[in-house]
mmCIF file of C-alpha atoms in Angstrom:
data_model
loop_
_atom_site.group_PDB
_atom_site.id
_atom_site.type_symbol
_atom_site.label_atom_id
_atom_site.label_comp_id
_atom_site.label_asym_id
_atom_site.label_seq_id
_atom_site.Cartn_x
_atom_site.Cartn_y
_atom_site.Cartn_z
ATOM 1 C CA MET A 1 5.605 23.145 -12.417
ATOM 2 C CA LYS A 2 5.158 19.474 -13.217
ATOM 3 C CA SER A 3 1.808 17.831 -12.724
ATOM 4 C CA PRO A 4 1.413 15.443 -9.747
ATOM 5 C CA LEU A 5 0.985 12.523 -12.135
ATOM 6 C CA SER A 6 4.251 13.395 -13.875
ATOM 7 C CA LEU A 7 6.017 13.638 -10.518
ATOM 8 C CA PHE A 8 4.550 10.271 -9.503
ATOM 9 C CA GLY A 9 5.810 8.723 -12.749
ATOM 10 C CA THR A 10 9.279 10.159 -12.175
ATOM 11 C CA ALA A 11 9.348 8.861 -8.595
ATOM 12 C CA LEU A 12 8.120 5.442 -9.733
ATOM 13 C CA HIS A 13 10.781 5.280 -12.446
ATOM 14 C CA THR A 14 13.520 6.318 -10.001
ATOM 15 C CA GLY A 15 12.348 3.761 -7.444
ATOM 16 C CA ALA A 16 12.222 0.981 -10.041
ATOM 17 C CA MET A 17 15.716 1.778 -11.272
ATOM 18 C CA SER A 18 17.052 1.867 -7.706
ATOM 19 C CA ALA A 19 15.419 -1.475 -6.921
ATOM 20 C CA ALA A 20 16.876 -2.995 -10.095
ATOM 21 C CA VAL A 21 20.392 -1.837 -9.178
ATOM 22 C CA LEU A 22 20.034 -3.150 -5.622
ATOM 23 C CA VAL A 23 18.747 -6.544 -6.794
ATOM 24 C CA ALA A 24 21.447 -6.854 -9.448
ATOM 25 C CA SER A 25 24.244 -6.111 -6.987
ATOM 26 C CA THR A 26 23.232 -8.361 -4.080
ATOM 27 C CA ALA A 27 25.473 -10.928 -2.462
ATOM 28 C CA ASP A 28 24.536 -14.068 -0.541
ATOM 29 C CA ALA A 29 22.892 -13.118 2.746
ATOM 30 C CA HIS A 30 23.221 -16.449 4.618
ATOM 31 C CA ALA A 31 20.081 -15.608 6.579
ATOM 32 C CA TYR A 32 16.425 -16.562 6.757
ATOM 33 C CA VAL A 33 13.138 -14.677 6.756
ATOM 34 C CA ASP A 34 10.639 -15.197 9.575
ATOM 35 C CA PRO A 35 7.099 -16.246 8.596
ATOM 36 C CA GLY A 36 5.871 -13.172 10.518
ATOM 37 C CA THR A 37 8.054 -10.946 8.357
ATOM 38 C CA GLY A 38 6.110 -11.940 5.239
ATOM 39 C CA ALA A 39 2.834 -10.990 6.904
ATOM 40 C CA MET A 40 4.309 -7.664 7.985
ATOM 41 C CA ILE A 41 5.494 -6.946 4.438
ATOM 42 C CA LEU A 42 1.999 -7.729 3.086
ATOM 43 C CA GLN A 43 0.471 -5.362 5.652
ATOM 44 C CA ILE A 44 2.885 -2.603 4.639
ATOM 45 C CA ILE A 45 2.040 -3.079 0.962
ATOM 46 C CA GLY A 46 -1.698 -3.116 1.708
ATOM 47 C CA ALA A 47 -1.463 0.033 3.804
ATOM 48 C CA ALA A 48 0.548 1.801 1.087
ATOM 49 C CA VAL A 49 -2.033 0.880 -1.570
ATOM 50 C CA ALA A 50 -4.957 1.967 0.620
ATOM 51 C CA GLY A 51 -3.206 5.234 1.511
ATOM 52 C CA GLY A 52 -2.385 5.936 -2.119
ATOM 53 C CA LEU A 53 -5.983 5.332 -3.194
ATOM 54 C CA PHE A 54 -7.270 7.639 -0.458
ATOM 55 C CA TYR A 55 -4.736 10.354 -1.307
ATOM 56 C CA PHE A 56 -5.469 10.338 -5.016
ATOM 57 C CA ARG A 57 -9.241 10.334 -4.387
ATOM 58 C CA GLN A 58 -8.886 13.449 -2.248
ATOM 59 C CA LEU A 59 -6.606 15.046 -4.862
ATOM 60 C CA ARG A 60 -9.089 14.266 -7.665
ATOM 61 C CA GLU A 61 -11.962 15.779 -5.670
ATOM 62 C CA LYS A 62 -9.930 18.906 -4.893
ATOM 63 C CA ILE A 63 -8.986 19.450 -8.534
ATOM 64 C CA SER A 64 -12.531 18.802 -9.769
ATOM 65 C CA SER A 65 -13.887 21.306 -7.234
ATOM 66 C CA TRP A 66 -11.766 24.021 -8.875
ATOM 67 C CA PHE A 67 -13.532 23.432 -12.190
ATOM 68 C CA SER A 68 -17.072 22.789 -10.957
ATOM 69 C CA ARG A 69 -19.741 25.466 -10.956
ATOM 70 C CA LEU A 70 -20.252 27.306 -7.747
ATOM 71 C CA THR A 71 -23.924 27.434 -6.911
ATOM 72 C CA SER A 72 -24.959 30.366 -4.798
ATOM 73 C CA ARG A 73 -27.097 29.762 -1.754
ATOM 74 C CA SER A 74 -30.280 31.726 -1.223
ATOM 75 C CA GLY A 75 -28.780 33.328 1.912
ATOM 76 C CA ASP A 76 -25.750 34.626 -0.003
ATOM 77 C CA GLN A 77 -27.729 36.917 -2.302
ATOM 78 C CA PRO A 78 -27.983 40.594 -1.323
ATOM 79 C CA LYS A 79 -31.394 41.780 -0.177
ATOM 80 C CA SER A 80 -33.021 44.698 -1.963
#
């Protein structure tokens, strides 16, 4: 199974190639973009960045917890 970072790189590469093909094959739109649309696009990008940072922080903590030492609590030890 591929690592999450490898899958992210593959998805990023696929997305970049798709965007390049779409940009290269565009025709004239004869339209305009609202000023509010630019703000909405910036909000979407900001939310995606914040979500990605949160996701990868949680993923890093989960993976590091697998490799960290488990300390036993005093209540977990059997009584003799």
